[in-house]
């Protein structure tokens, strides 16, 4: 009986590890960007366009590839229970500077509609922590994006 239970838990662990390995870097980044876009409960056209532009530019993908990645990312967002499986993929592949760039991209999506919702800020903070970035890097990227989106501030 105990061996069957143990096998069950081992199979769950193996499936979870396999799923994490199947997630590409593009998908991992896109899921996090989608999470920020969806955080305020509104699918804003400006945020959707910013998301498409970022993915296209960041990964040098065609419009069709970008739409496919966004579609897959949105599906993963619906079923994800946390951000760890995505941030761990980024941590494995990205340097600190690249993770800071990723954080800037998250802020760009959040500010794309002209306003920052507190839930968007909260999600970005959580992701920043999971990317092992310092609080000062979180604040600096926020200020940089805030200044670019609202030059009068």
PDB file of C-alpha atoms in Angstrom:
ATOM      1  CA  UNK A   1       0.000   0.000   0.000  1.00  0.00           C
ATOM      2  CA  UNK A   2       2.728   2.472   0.973  1.00  0.00           C
ATOM      3  CA  UNK A   3       4.730   1.634  -2.132  1.00  0.00           C
ATOM      4  CA  UNK A   4       1.727   2.430  -4.336  1.00  0.00           C
ATOM      5  CA  UNK A   5       1.283   5.786  -2.614  1.00  0.00           C
ATOM      6  CA  UNK A   6       4.994   6.478  -2.968  1.00  0.00           C
ATOM      7  CA  UNK A   7       4.863   5.593  -6.693  1.00  0.00           C
ATOM      8  CA  UNK A   8       1.898   7.918  -7.130  1.00  0.00           C
ATOM      9  CA  UNK A   9       3.747  10.872  -5.593  1.00  0.00           C
ATOM     10  CA  UNK A  10       6.881  10.103  -7.596  1.00  0.00           C
ATOM     11  CA  UNK A  11       4.852  10.070 -10.805  1.00  0.00           C
ATOM     12  CA  UNK A  12       3.357  13.433  -9.903  1.00  0.00           C
ATOM     13  CA  UNK A  13       6.829  14.846  -9.338  1.00  0.00           C
ATOM     14  CA  UNK A  14       8.075  13.434 -12.635  1.00  0.00           C
ATOM     15  CA  UNK A  15       5.108  14.885 -14.539  1.00  0.00           C
ATOM     16  CA  UNK A  16       5.658  18.293 -12.968  1.00  0.00           C
ATOM     17  CA  UNK A  17       9.367  18.184 -13.842  1.00  0.00           C
ATOM     18  CA  UNK A  18       8.579  17.089 -17.402  1.00  0.00           C
ATOM     19  CA  UNK A  19       6.079  19.936 -17.814  1.00  0.00           C
ATOM     20  CA  UNK A  20       8.647  22.480 -16.575  1.00  0.00           C
ATOM     21  CA  UNK A  21      11.229  21.126 -19.026  1.00  0.00           C
ATOM     22  CA  UNK A  22       8.743  21.395 -21.902  1.00  0.00           C
ATOM     23  CA  UNK A  23       8.160  25.098 -21.293  1.00  0.00           C
ATOM     24  CA  UNK A  24      10.328  27.137 -23.635  1.00  0.00           C
ATOM     25  CA  UNK A  25      11.980  30.355 -22.563  1.00  0.00           C
ATOM     26  CA  UNK A  26       9.688  32.290 -24.902  1.00  0.00           C
ATOM     27  CA  UNK A  27       6.622  30.714 -23.319  1.00  0.00           C
ATOM     28  CA  UNK A  28       7.917  31.302 -19.779  1.00  0.00           C
ATOM     29  CA  UNK A  29       8.490  34.992 -20.474  1.00  0.00           C
ATOM     30  CA  UNK A  30       5.199  35.340 -22.342  1.00  0.00           C
ATOM     31  CA  UNK A  31       3.185  33.752 -19.536  1.00  0.00           C
ATOM     32  CA  UNK A  32       4.558  36.274 -17.046  1.00  0.00           C
ATOM     33  CA  UNK A  33       3.810  39.144 -19.427  1.00  0.00           C
ATOM     34  CA  UNK A  34       0.273  37.779 -19.913  1.00  0.00           C
ATOM     35  CA  UNK A  35      -0.208  37.530 -16.149  1.00  0.00           C
ATOM     36  CA  UNK A  36       0.542  41.237 -15.814  1.00  0.00           C
ATOM     37  CA  UNK A  37      -1.728  42.065 -18.759  1.00  0.00           C
ATOM     38  CA  UNK A  38      -4.618  40.079 -17.236  1.00  0.00           C
ATOM     39  CA  UNK A  39      -4.056  41.207 -13.638  1.00  0.00           C
ATOM     40  CA  UNK A  40      -6.498  44.111 -13.657  1.00  0.00           C
ATOM     41  CA  UNK A  41      -9.247  41.982 -15.202  1.00  0.00           C
ATOM     42  CA  UNK A  42      -9.371  44.036 -18.392  1.00  0.00           C
ATOM     43  CA  UNK A  43      -8.003  43.018 -21.780  1.00  0.00           C
ATOM     44  CA  UNK A  44      -6.910  46.425 -22.988  1.00  0.00           C
ATOM     45  CA  UNK A  45      -5.978  46.818 -26.680  1.00  0.00           C
ATOM     46  CA  UNK A  46      -2.907  48.885 -25.801  1.00  0.00           C
ATOM     47  CA  UNK A  47      -1.641  46.168 -23.454  1.00  0.00           C
ATOM     48  CA  UNK A  48      -2.322  43.436 -26.016  1.00  0.00           C
ATOM     49  CA  UNK A  49      -0.442  45.391 -28.681  1.00  0.00           C
ATOM     50  CA  UNK A  50       2.459  46.068 -26.307  1.00  0.00           C
ATOM     51  CA  UNK A  51       2.591  42.364 -25.424  1.00  0.00           C
ATOM     52  CA  UNK A  52       2.731  41.376 -29.118  1.00  0.00           C
ATOM     53  CA  UNK A  53       5.408  43.991 -29.848  1.00  0.00           C
ATOM     54  CA  UNK A  54       7.557  42.889 -26.916  1.00  0.00           C
ATOM     55  CA  UNK A  55       7.392  39.185 -27.759  1.00  0.00           C
ATOM     56  CA  UNK A  56       8.077  39.856 -31.434  1.00  0.00           C
ATOM     57  CA  UNK A  57      11.058  42.100 -30.720  1.00  0.00           C
ATOM     58  CA  UNK A  58      12.479  40.102 -27.795  1.00  0.00           C
ATOM     59  CA  UNK A  59      12.501  36.765 -29.605  1.00  0.00           C
ATOM     60  CA  UNK A  60      12.610  37.876 -33.281  1.00  0.00           C
ATOM     61  CA  UNK A  61       9.405  36.023 -34.152  1.00  0.00           C
ATOM     62  CA  UNK A  62       6.906  36.379 -36.968  1.00  0.00           C
ATOM     63  CA  UNK A  63       3.435  37.725 -36.285  1.00  0.00           C
ATOM     64  CA  UNK A  64       1.995  34.209 -36.626  1.00  0.00           C
ATOM     65  CA  UNK A  65       4.527  32.790 -34.139  1.00  0.00           C
ATOM     66  CA  UNK A  66       3.783  35.611 -31.705  1.00  0.00           C
ATOM     67  CA  UNK A  67       0.045  34.917 -31.854  1.00  0.00           C
ATOM     68  CA  UNK A  68       0.672  31.204 -31.273  1.00  0.00           C
ATOM     69  CA  UNK A  69       2.867  31.917 -28.240  1.00  0.00           C
ATOM     70  CA  UNK A  70       0.305  34.327 -26.794  1.00  0.00           C
ATOM     71  CA  UNK A  71      -2.463  31.764 -27.292  1.00  0.00           C
ATOM     72  CA  UNK A  72      -0.414  29.048 -25.550  1.00  0.00           C
ATOM     73  CA  UNK A  73       0.637  31.463 -22.798  1.00  0.00           C
ATOM     74  CA  UNK A  74      -2.941  32.500 -22.058  1.00  0.00           C
ATOM     75  CA  UNK A  75      -3.917  28.830 -21.760  1.00  0.00           C
ATOM     76  CA  UNK A  76      -1.042  28.255 -19.325  1.00  0.00           C
ATOM     77  CA  UNK A  77      -2.097  31.332 -17.325  1.00  0.00           C
ATOM     78  CA  UNK A  78      -5.535  29.838 -16.778  1.00  0.00           C
ATOM     79  CA  UNK A  79      -4.095  26.631 -15.334  1.00  0.00           C
ATOM     80  CA  UNK A  80      -1.037  27.950 -13.489  1.00  0.00           C
ATOM     81  CA  UNK A  81      -1.123  27.881  -9.708  1.00  0.00           C
ATOM     82  CA  UNK A  82       2.064  29.898  -9.281  1.00  0.00           C
ATOM     83  CA  UNK A  83       4.847  31.632 -11.203  1.00  0.00           C
ATOM     84  CA  UNK A  84       7.701  29.380 -10.072  1.00  0.00           C
ATOM     85  CA  UNK A  85       7.659  27.018 -13.060  1.00  0.00           C
ATOM     86  CA  UNK A  86       8.096  30.021 -15.362  1.00  0.00           C
ATOM     87  CA  UNK A  87      10.537  32.071 -13.307  1.00  0.00           C
ATOM     88  CA  UNK A  88      12.740  29.027 -12.690  1.00  0.00           C
ATOM     89  CA  UNK A  89      13.098  28.569 -16.463  1.00  0.00           C
ATOM     90  CA  UNK A  90      14.108  32.231 -16.781  1.00  0.00           C
ATOM     91  CA  UNK A  91      16.523  31.970 -13.848  1.00  0.00           C
ATOM     92  CA  UNK A  92      18.205  28.962 -15.489  1.00  0.00           C
ATOM     93  CA  UNK A  93      18.687  30.770 -18.796  1.00  0.00           C
ATOM     94  CA  UNK A  94      19.027  34.478 -18.080  1.00  0.00           C
ATOM     95  CA  UNK A  95      21.784  36.534 -16.493  1.00  0.00           C
ATOM     96  CA  UNK A  96      20.936  39.153 -13.873  1.00  0.00           C
ATOM     97  CA  UNK A  97      20.940  41.862 -16.566  1.00  0.00           C
ATOM     98  CA  UNK A  98      18.542  39.842 -18.714  1.00  0.00           C
ATOM     99  CA  UNK A  99      16.233  39.272 -15.737  1.00  0.00           C
ATOM    100  CA  UNK A 100      16.257  43.025 -15.086  1.00  0.00           C
ATOM    101  CA  UNK A 101      15.306  43.533 -18.746  1.00  0.00           C
ATOM    102  CA  UNK A 102      12.469  41.047 -18.241  1.00  0.00           C
ATOM    103  CA  UNK A 103      11.295  43.093 -15.267  1.00  0.00           C
ATOM    104  CA  UNK A 104      11.333  46.235 -17.427  1.00  0.00           C
ATOM    105  CA  UNK A 105       9.185  44.444 -19.995  1.00  0.00           C
ATOM    106  CA  UNK A 106       6.665  43.569 -17.294  1.00  0.00           C
ATOM    107  CA  UNK A 107       6.464  47.237 -16.305  1.00  0.00           C
ATOM    108  CA  UNK A 108       5.999  48.236 -19.962  1.00  0.00           C
ATOM    109  CA  UNK A 109       2.983  45.951 -20.258  1.00  0.00           C
ATOM    110  CA  UNK A 110       1.559  47.265 -16.979  1.00  0.00           C
ATOM    111  CA  UNK A 111       1.934  50.893 -18.099  1.00  0.00           C
ATOM    112  CA  UNK A 112       0.736  50.262 -21.686  1.00  0.00           C
ATOM    113  CA  UNK A 113      -2.832  51.339 -20.890  1.00  0.00           C
ATOM    114  CA  UNK A 114      -1.627  54.559 -19.260  1.00  0.00           C
ATOM    115  CA  UNK A 115      -2.239  53.532 -15.673  1.00  0.00           C
ATOM    116  CA  UNK A 116      -0.741  51.179 -13.137  1.00  0.00           C
ATOM    117  CA  UNK A 117      -3.185  49.057 -11.179  1.00  0.00           C
ATOM    118  CA  UNK A 118      -2.137  47.958  -7.691  1.00  0.00           C
ATOM    119  CA  UNK A 119      -2.652  44.281  -8.576  1.00  0.00           C
ATOM    120  CA  UNK A 120      -0.297  44.682 -11.557  1.00  0.00           C
ATOM    121  CA  UNK A 121       2.299  46.190  -9.238  1.00  0.00           C
ATOM    122  CA  UNK A 122       1.810  43.354  -6.752  1.00  0.00           C
ATOM    123  CA  UNK A 123       2.273  40.668  -9.414  1.00  0.00           C
ATOM    124  CA  UNK A 124       5.406  42.352 -10.755  1.00  0.00           C
ATOM    125  CA  UNK A 125       6.807  42.510  -7.227  1.00  0.00           C
ATOM    126  CA  UNK A 126       6.127  38.800  -6.736  1.00  0.00           C
ATOM    127  CA  UNK A 127       7.778  37.954 -10.062  1.00  0.00           C
ATOM    128  CA  UNK A 128      10.746  40.185  -9.218  1.00  0.00           C
ATOM    129  CA  UNK A 129      11.287  38.245  -6.002  1.00  0.00           C
ATOM    130  CA  UNK A 130      11.095  34.917  -7.855  1.00  0.00           C
ATOM    131  CA  UNK A 131      13.643  36.225 -10.377  1.00  0.00           C
ATOM    132  CA  UNK A 132      15.972  36.843  -7.412  1.00  0.00           C
ATOM    133  CA  UNK A 133      16.214  40.557  -8.108  1.00  0.00           C
ATOM    134  CA  UNK A 134      16.973  43.132  -5.451  1.00  0.00           C
ATOM    135  CA  UNK A 135      14.338  45.597  -4.281  1.00  0.00           C
ATOM    136  CA  UNK A 136      16.458  48.435  -5.657  1.00  0.00           C
ATOM    137  CA  UNK A 137      16.321  46.836  -9.137  1.00  0.00           C
ATOM    138  CA  UNK A 138      12.552  46.506  -8.825  1.00  0.00           C
ATOM    139  CA  UNK A 139      12.220  50.186  -7.881  1.00  0.00           C
ATOM    140  CA  UNK A 140      14.668  51.422 -10.527  1.00  0.00           C
ATOM    141  CA  UNK A 141      12.946  49.561 -13.367  1.00  0.00           C
ATOM    142  CA  UNK A 142       9.582  50.869 -12.186  1.00  0.00           C
ATOM    143  CA  UNK A 143      10.866  54.446 -12.088  1.00  0.00           C
ATOM    144  CA  UNK A 144      12.485  54.097 -15.516  1.00  0.00           C
ATOM    145  CA  UNK A 145       9.251  52.864 -17.103  1.00  0.00           C
ATOM    146  CA  UNK A 146       7.147  55.361 -15.184  1.00  0.00           C
ATOM    147  CA  UNK A 147       9.290  58.245 -16.455  1.00  0.00           C
ATOM    148  CA  UNK A 148       9.105  56.984 -20.055  1.00  0.00           C
ATOM    149  CA  UNK A 149       5.313  56.674 -19.885  1.00  0.00           C
ATOM    150  CA  UNK A 150       4.710  59.909 -17.964  1.00  0.00           C
ATOM    151  CA  UNK A 151       7.572  62.327 -18.813  1.00  0.00           C
ATOM    152  CA  UNK A 152       5.988  65.164 -16.813  1.00  0.00           C
ATOM    153  CA  UNK A 153       6.486  63.242 -13.567  1.00  0.00           C
TER     154      UNK A 153
END
